[in-house]
CSV table of C-alpha atoms in Angstrom, one decimal:
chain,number,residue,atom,x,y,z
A,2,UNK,CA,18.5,-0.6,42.6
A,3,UNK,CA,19.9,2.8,42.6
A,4,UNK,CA,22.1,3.7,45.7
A,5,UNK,CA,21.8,6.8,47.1
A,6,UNK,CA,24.6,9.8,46.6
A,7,UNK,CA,23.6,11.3,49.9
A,8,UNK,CA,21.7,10.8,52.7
A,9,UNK,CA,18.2,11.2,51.9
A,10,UNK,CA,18.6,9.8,48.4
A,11,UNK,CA,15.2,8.7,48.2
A,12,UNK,CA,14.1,11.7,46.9
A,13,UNK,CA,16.7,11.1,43.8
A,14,UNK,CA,15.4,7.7,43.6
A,15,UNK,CA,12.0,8.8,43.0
A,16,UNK,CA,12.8,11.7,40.9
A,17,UNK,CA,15.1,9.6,38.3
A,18,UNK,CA,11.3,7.5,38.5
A,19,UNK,CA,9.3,10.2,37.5
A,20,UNK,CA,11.8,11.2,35.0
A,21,UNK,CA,11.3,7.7,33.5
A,22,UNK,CA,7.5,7.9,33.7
A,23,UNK,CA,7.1,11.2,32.1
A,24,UNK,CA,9.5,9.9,29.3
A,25,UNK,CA,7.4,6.7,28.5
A,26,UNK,CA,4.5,8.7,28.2
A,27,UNK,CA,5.6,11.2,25.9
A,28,UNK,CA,6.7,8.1,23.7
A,29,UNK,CA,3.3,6.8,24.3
A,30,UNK,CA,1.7,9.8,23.0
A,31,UNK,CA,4.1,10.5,20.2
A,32,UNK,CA,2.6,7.2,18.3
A,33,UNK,CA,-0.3,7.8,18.3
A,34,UNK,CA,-0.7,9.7,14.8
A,35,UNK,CA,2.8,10.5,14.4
A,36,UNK,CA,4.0,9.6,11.2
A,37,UNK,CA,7.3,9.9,12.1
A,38,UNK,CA,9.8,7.0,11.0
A,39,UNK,CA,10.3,4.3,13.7
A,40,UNK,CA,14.2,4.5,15.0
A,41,UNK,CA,16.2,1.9,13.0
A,42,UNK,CA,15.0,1.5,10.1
A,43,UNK,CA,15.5,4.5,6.6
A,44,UNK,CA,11.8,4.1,5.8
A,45,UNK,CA,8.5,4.5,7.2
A,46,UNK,CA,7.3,1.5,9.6
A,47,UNK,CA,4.1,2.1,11.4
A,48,UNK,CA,3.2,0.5,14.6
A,49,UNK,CA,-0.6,-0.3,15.2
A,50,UNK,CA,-2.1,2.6,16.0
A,51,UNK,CA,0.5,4.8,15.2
A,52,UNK,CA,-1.4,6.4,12.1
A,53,UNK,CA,-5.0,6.1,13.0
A,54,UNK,CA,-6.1,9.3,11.3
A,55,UNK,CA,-5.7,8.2,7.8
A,56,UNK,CA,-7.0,8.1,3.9
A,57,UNK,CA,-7.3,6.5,1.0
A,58,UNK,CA,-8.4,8.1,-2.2
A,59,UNK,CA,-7.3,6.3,-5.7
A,60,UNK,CA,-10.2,7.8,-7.7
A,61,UNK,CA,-12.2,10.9,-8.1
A,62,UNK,CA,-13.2,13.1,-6.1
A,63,UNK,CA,-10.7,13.8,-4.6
A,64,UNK,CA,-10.8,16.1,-1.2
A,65,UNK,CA,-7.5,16.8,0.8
A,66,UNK,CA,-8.5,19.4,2.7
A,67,UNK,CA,-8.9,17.1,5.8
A,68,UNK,CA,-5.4,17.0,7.4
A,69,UNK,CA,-4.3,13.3,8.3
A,70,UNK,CA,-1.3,11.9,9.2
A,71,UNK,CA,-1.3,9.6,6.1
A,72,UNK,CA,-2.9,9.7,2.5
A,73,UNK,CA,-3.2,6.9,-0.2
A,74,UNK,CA,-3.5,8.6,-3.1
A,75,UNK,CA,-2.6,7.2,-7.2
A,76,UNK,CA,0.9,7.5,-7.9
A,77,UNK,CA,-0.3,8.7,-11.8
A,78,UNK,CA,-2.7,10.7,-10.4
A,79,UNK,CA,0.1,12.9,-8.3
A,80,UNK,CA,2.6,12.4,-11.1
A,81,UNK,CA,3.7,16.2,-11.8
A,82,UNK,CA,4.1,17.9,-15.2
A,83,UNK,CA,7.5,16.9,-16.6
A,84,UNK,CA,7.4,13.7,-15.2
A,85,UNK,CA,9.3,10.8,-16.9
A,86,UNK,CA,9.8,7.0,-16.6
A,87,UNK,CA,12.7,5.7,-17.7
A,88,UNK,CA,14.1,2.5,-19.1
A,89,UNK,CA,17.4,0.1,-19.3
A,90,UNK,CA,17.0,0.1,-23.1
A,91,UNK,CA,16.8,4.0,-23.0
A,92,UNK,CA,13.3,4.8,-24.1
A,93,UNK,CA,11.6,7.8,-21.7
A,94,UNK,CA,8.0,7.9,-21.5
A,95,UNK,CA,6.4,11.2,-21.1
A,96,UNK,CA,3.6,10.9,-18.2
A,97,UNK,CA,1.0,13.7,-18.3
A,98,UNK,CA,0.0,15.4,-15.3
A,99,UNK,CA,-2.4,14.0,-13.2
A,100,UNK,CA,-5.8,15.8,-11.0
A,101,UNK,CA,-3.2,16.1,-8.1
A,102,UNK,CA,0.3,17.1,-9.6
A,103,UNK,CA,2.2,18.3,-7.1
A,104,UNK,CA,0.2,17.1,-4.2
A,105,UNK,CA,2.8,15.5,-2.6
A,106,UNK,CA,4.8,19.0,-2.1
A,107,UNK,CA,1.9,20.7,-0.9
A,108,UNK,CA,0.9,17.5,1.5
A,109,UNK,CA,4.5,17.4,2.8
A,110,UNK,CA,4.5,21.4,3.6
A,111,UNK,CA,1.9,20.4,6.3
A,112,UNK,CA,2.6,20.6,10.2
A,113,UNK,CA,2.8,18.2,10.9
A,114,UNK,CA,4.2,16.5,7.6
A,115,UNK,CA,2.0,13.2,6.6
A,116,UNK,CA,3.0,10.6,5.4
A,117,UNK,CA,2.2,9.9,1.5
A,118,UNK,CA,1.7,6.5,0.0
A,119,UNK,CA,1.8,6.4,-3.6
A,120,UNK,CA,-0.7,3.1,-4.9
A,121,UNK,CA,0.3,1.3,-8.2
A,122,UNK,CA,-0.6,-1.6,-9.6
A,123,UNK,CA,2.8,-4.1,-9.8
A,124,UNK,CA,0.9,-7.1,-10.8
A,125,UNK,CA,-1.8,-5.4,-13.2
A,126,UNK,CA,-1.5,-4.2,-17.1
A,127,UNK,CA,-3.6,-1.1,-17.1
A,128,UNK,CA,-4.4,-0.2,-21.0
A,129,UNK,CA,-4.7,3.2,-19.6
A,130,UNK,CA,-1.3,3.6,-18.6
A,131,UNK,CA,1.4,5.8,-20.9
A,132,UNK,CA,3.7,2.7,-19.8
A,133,UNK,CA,0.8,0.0,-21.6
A,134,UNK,CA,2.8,-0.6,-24.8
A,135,UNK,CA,5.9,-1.9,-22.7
A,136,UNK,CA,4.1,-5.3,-21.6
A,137,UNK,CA,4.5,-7.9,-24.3
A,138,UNK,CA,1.2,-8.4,-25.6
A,139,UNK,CA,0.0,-5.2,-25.5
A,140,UNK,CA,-2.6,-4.2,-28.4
A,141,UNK,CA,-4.0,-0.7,-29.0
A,142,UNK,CA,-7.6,-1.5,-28.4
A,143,UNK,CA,-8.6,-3.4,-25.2
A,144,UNK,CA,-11.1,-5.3,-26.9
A,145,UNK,CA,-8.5,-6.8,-29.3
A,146,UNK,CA,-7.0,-8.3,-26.2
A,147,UNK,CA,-8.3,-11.7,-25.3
A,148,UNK,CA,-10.4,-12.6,-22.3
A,149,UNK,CA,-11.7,-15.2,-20.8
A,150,UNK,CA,-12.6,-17.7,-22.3
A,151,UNK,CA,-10.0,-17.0,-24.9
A,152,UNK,CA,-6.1,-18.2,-24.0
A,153,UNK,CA,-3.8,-15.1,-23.6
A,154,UNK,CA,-1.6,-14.4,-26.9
A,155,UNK,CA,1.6,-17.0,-27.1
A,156,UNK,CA,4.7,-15.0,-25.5
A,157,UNK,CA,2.1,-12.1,-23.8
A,158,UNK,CA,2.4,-11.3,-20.3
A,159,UNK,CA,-1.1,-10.1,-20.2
A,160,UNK,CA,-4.1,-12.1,-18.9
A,161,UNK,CA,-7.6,-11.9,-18.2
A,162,UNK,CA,-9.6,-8.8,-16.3
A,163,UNK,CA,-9.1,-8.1,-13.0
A,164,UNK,CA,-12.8,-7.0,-12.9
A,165,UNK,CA,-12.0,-3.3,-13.1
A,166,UNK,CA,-11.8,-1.8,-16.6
A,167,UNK,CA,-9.3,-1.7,-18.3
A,168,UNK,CA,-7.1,-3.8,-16.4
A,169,UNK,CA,-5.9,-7.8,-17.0
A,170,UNK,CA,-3.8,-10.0,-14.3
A,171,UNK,CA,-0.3,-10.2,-15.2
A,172,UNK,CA,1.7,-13.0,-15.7
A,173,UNK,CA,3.7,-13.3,-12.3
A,174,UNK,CA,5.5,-16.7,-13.2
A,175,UNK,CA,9.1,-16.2,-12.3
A,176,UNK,CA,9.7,-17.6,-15.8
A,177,UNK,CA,7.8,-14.5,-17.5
A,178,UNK,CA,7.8,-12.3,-14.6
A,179,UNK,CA,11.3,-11.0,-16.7
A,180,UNK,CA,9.6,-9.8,-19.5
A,181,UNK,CA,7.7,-7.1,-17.9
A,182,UNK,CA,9.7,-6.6,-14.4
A,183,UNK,CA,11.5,-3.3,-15.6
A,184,UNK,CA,7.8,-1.7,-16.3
A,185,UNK,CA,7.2,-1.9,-12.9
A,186,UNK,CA,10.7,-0.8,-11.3
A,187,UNK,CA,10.4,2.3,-13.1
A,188,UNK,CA,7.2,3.3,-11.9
A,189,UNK,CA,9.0,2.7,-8.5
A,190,UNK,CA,11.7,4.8,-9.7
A,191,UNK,CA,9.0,7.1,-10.3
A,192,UNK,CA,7.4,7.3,-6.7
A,193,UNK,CA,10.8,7.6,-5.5
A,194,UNK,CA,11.1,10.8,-7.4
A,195,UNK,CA,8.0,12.1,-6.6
A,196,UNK,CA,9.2,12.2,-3.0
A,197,UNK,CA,6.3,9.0,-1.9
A,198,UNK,CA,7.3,8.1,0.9
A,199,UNK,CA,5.9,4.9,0.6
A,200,UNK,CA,4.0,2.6,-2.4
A,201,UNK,CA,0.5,0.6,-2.1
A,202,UNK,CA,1.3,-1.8,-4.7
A,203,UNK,CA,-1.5,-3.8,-6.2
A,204,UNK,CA,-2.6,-6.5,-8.0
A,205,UNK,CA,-0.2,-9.0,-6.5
A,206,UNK,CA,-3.2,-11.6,-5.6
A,207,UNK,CA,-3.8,-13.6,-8.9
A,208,UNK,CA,-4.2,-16.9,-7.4
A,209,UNK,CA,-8.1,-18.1,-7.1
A,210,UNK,CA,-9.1,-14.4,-9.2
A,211,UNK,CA,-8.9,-16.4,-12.7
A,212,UNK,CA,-6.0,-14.5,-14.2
A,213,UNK,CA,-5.7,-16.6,-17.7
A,214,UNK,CA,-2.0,-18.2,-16.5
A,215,UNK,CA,-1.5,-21.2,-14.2
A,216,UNK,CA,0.4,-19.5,-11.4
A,217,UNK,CA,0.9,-21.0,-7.8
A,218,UNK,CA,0.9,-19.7,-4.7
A,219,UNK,CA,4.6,-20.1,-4.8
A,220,UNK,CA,4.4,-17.7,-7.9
A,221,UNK,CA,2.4,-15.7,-5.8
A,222,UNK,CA,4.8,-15.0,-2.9
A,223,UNK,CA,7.8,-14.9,-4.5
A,224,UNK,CA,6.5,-12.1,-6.7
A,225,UNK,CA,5.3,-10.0,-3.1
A,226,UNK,CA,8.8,-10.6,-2.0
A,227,UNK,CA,10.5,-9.2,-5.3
A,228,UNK,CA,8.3,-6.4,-5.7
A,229,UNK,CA,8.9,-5.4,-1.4
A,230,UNK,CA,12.7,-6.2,-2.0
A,231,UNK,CA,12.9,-4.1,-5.3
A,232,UNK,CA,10.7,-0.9,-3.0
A,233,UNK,CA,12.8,-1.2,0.0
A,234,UNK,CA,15.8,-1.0,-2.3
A,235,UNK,CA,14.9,2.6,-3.2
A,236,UNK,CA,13.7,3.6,0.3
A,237,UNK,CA,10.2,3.3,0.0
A,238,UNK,CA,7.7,2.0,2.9
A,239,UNK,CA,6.0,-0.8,1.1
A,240,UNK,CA,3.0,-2.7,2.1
A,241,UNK,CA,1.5,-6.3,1.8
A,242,UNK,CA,-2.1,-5.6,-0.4
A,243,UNK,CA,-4.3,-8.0,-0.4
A,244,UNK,CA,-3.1,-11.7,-0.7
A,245,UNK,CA,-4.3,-12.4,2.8
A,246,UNK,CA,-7.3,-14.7,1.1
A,247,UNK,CA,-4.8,-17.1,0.6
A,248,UNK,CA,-3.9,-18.8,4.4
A,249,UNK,CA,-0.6,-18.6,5.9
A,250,UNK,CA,0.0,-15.9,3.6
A,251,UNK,CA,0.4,-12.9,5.6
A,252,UNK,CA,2.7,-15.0,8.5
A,253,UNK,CA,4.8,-16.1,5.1
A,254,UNK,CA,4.9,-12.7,3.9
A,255,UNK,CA,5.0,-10.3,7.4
A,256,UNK,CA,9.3,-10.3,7.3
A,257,UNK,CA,9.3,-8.8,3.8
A,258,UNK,CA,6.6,-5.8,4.3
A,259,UNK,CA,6.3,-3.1,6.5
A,260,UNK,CA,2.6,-2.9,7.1
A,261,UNK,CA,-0.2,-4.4,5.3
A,262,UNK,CA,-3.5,-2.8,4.0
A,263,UNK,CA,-6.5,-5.3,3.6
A,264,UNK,CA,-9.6,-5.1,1.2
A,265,UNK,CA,-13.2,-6.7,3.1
A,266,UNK,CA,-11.6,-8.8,6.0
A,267,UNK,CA,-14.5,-8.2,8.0
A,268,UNK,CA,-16.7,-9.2,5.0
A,269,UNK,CA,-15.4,-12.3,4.3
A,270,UNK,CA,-14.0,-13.4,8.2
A,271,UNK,CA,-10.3,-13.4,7.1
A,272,UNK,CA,-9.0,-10.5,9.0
A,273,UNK,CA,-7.3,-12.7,11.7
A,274,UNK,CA,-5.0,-13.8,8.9
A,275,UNK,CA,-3.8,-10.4,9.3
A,276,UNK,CA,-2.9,-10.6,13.2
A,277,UNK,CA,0.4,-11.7,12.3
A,278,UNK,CA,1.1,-8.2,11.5
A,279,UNK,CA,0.0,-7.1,14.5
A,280,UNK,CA,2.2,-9.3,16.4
A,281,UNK,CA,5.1,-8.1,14.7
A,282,UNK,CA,4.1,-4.8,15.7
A,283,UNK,CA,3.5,-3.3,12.0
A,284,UNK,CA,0.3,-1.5,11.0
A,285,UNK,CA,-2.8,-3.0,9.0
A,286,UNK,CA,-4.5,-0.4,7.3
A,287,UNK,CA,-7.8,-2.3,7.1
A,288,UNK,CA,-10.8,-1.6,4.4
A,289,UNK,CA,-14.0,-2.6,4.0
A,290,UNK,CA,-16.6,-0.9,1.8
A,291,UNK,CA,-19.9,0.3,2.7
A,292,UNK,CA,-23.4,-1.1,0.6
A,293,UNK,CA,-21.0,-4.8,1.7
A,294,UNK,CA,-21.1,-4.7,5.3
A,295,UNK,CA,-22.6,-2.9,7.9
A,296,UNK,CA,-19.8,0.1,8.6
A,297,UNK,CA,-20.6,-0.3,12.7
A,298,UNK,CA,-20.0,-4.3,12.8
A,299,UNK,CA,-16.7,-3.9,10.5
A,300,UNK,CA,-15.5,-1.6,12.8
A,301,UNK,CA,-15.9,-3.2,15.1
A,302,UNK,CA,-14.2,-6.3,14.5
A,303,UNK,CA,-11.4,-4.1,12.8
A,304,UNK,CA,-10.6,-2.6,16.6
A,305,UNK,CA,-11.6,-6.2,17.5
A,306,UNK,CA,-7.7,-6.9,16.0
A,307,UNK,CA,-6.4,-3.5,16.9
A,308,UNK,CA,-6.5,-2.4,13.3
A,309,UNK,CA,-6.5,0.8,11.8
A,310,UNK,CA,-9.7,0.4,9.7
A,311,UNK,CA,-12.1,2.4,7.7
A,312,UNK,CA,-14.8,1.8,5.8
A,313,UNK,CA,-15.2,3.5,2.1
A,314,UNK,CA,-16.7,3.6,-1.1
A,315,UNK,CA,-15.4,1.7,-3.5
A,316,UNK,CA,-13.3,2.3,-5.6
A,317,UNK,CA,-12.6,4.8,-2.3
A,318,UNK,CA,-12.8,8.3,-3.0
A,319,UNK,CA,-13.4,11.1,-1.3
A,320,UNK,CA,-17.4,10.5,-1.0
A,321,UNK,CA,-17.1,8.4,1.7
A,322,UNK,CA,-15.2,7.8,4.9
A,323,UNK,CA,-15.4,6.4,8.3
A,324,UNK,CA,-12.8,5.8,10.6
A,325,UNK,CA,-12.7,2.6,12.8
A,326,UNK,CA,-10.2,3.1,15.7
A,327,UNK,CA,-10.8,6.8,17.9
């Protein structure tokens, strides 16, 4: 209780109360869309709701003009003229500028500043990639590569397709996980560069996708955790893709990642897997894709678990968007 420092101190009393009211509501509205970094920690950790006005684009077209308070967009794609990755053994690798070079300037010049997620694929070999030739295995034709129902190459690292072109599982094991690790760091290195704020990274969900190796879901986590450690360690924002398919994953993952961004939850029933995030207070940045569900009943169940959903195309572009929470 708060005594009085003159007669009539009730008016003090209920003026330190409004103070306190007026304060909690300016916090209240300051998280709703404000990309701002939560107090305590060096990078970004969205609370539920925080960033409802948000996109993902990781393919063409591309359309930015739409301000949000976060984009997803393809680390290569916003890689900048002159950029470089670099490596232990000293080889640099030229990367070519990509559709949106220099995007992440011109995004961050906005007022209010966004936020900027950089995706990359940490568990996937892209054949695509200027990095490709790094992963043991690598050939210079994708066809010469084998595939299901063909073993992988003795000593490669690279499995069968992910279902997207051009792309095969890697092998996660911790016990070849070595071989390849440093690709990946550098592309980190990269998005810390770049000035990403944060990194979408992919491809981390092998287990029940037939990826060639015999990897377990012990595989499975411990590569999440290494890849979140290795992104934190460069002050990025990292988030827990996918994996959530796989019970108990998320609640054995939550500690490590800072938010979590789901593909078809509402499709396939799993997105109260994902509450755990929720409960922790961290943001899931759920998707599901229209021509798959119906966009009003995955919203629906997306707000259902106080998600920040949408529902795209797929792979999400520009094309399509609609936004689940108000």
């Amino acid at each position: 209780m708060i005594e009085p420092f003159f007669k009539g101190g009730g008016v003090i009393r209920r003026f330190i109360g409004f103070v306190i009211l007026v304060a909690a509501a300016l916090v209240g509205c300051a998280q709703e869309d404000d990309p701002a970094p939560r107090t305590g920690s060096s990078w970004w950790r969205p609370a539920p709701g925080q960033v409802s006005d948000w996109d993902w684009q990781i393919d063409q077209p591309y359309d930015l003009s739409a301000r949000r308070a976060m984009y997803d967009l393809d680390l290569f794609d916003l890689a900048p003229a002159g950029s470089r990755l670099r490596y232990p053994d000293g080889e640099v690798i030229e990367v070519p500028a990509g559709p949106l070079a220099h995007m992440v300037e011109s995004l961050h010049a906005r007022t209010p500043r966004p936020i900027v997620i950089c995706y990359v694929d940490t568990g996937a070999y892209e054949h695509y990639r200027p990095d490709a030739h790094r992963f043991p295995g690598h050939r210079k034709r994708v066809a010469a590569l084998p595939n299901r129902p063909r073993p992988p190459a003795p000593g490669s690292v690279i499995g069968w397709d992910t279902g997207w072109d051009g792309e095969r599982w890697l092998d996660i094991r911790a016990s070849s996980r070595g071989a390849f690790a440093e690709v990946i760091w550098a592309r980190l290195d990269l998005a810390k560069r770049m000035g990403c704020d944060g990194v979408e990274p992919d491809q981390n969900n092998p287990l029940g996708n037939d990826p060639g190796f015999a990897i377990t879901l012990a595989d499975q986590h411990s590569w999440y955790r290494e890849v979140a450690t290795q992104a934190h360690a460069r002050g990025l924002s990292v988030g827990m893709k996918n994996g959530h398919d796989q019970p108990g994953s998320a609640a054995a993952l939550v500690d490590v990642f800072d938010w979590a961004l789901p593909e078809e939850c509402a499709e396939f029933d799993e997105c109260a897997e994902l509450d755990v995030f929720i409960d922790r207070g961290k943001a899931v940045f759920a998707v599901d894709y229209k021509g798959s569900v119906d966009p009003a009943a995955a919203c629906r169940l997306h707000r259902t678990h106080n998600f920040d959903g949408l529902v795209k195309d797929e792979p999400p572009t520009a094309a399509y968007r609609t936004r689940c929470r108000n």
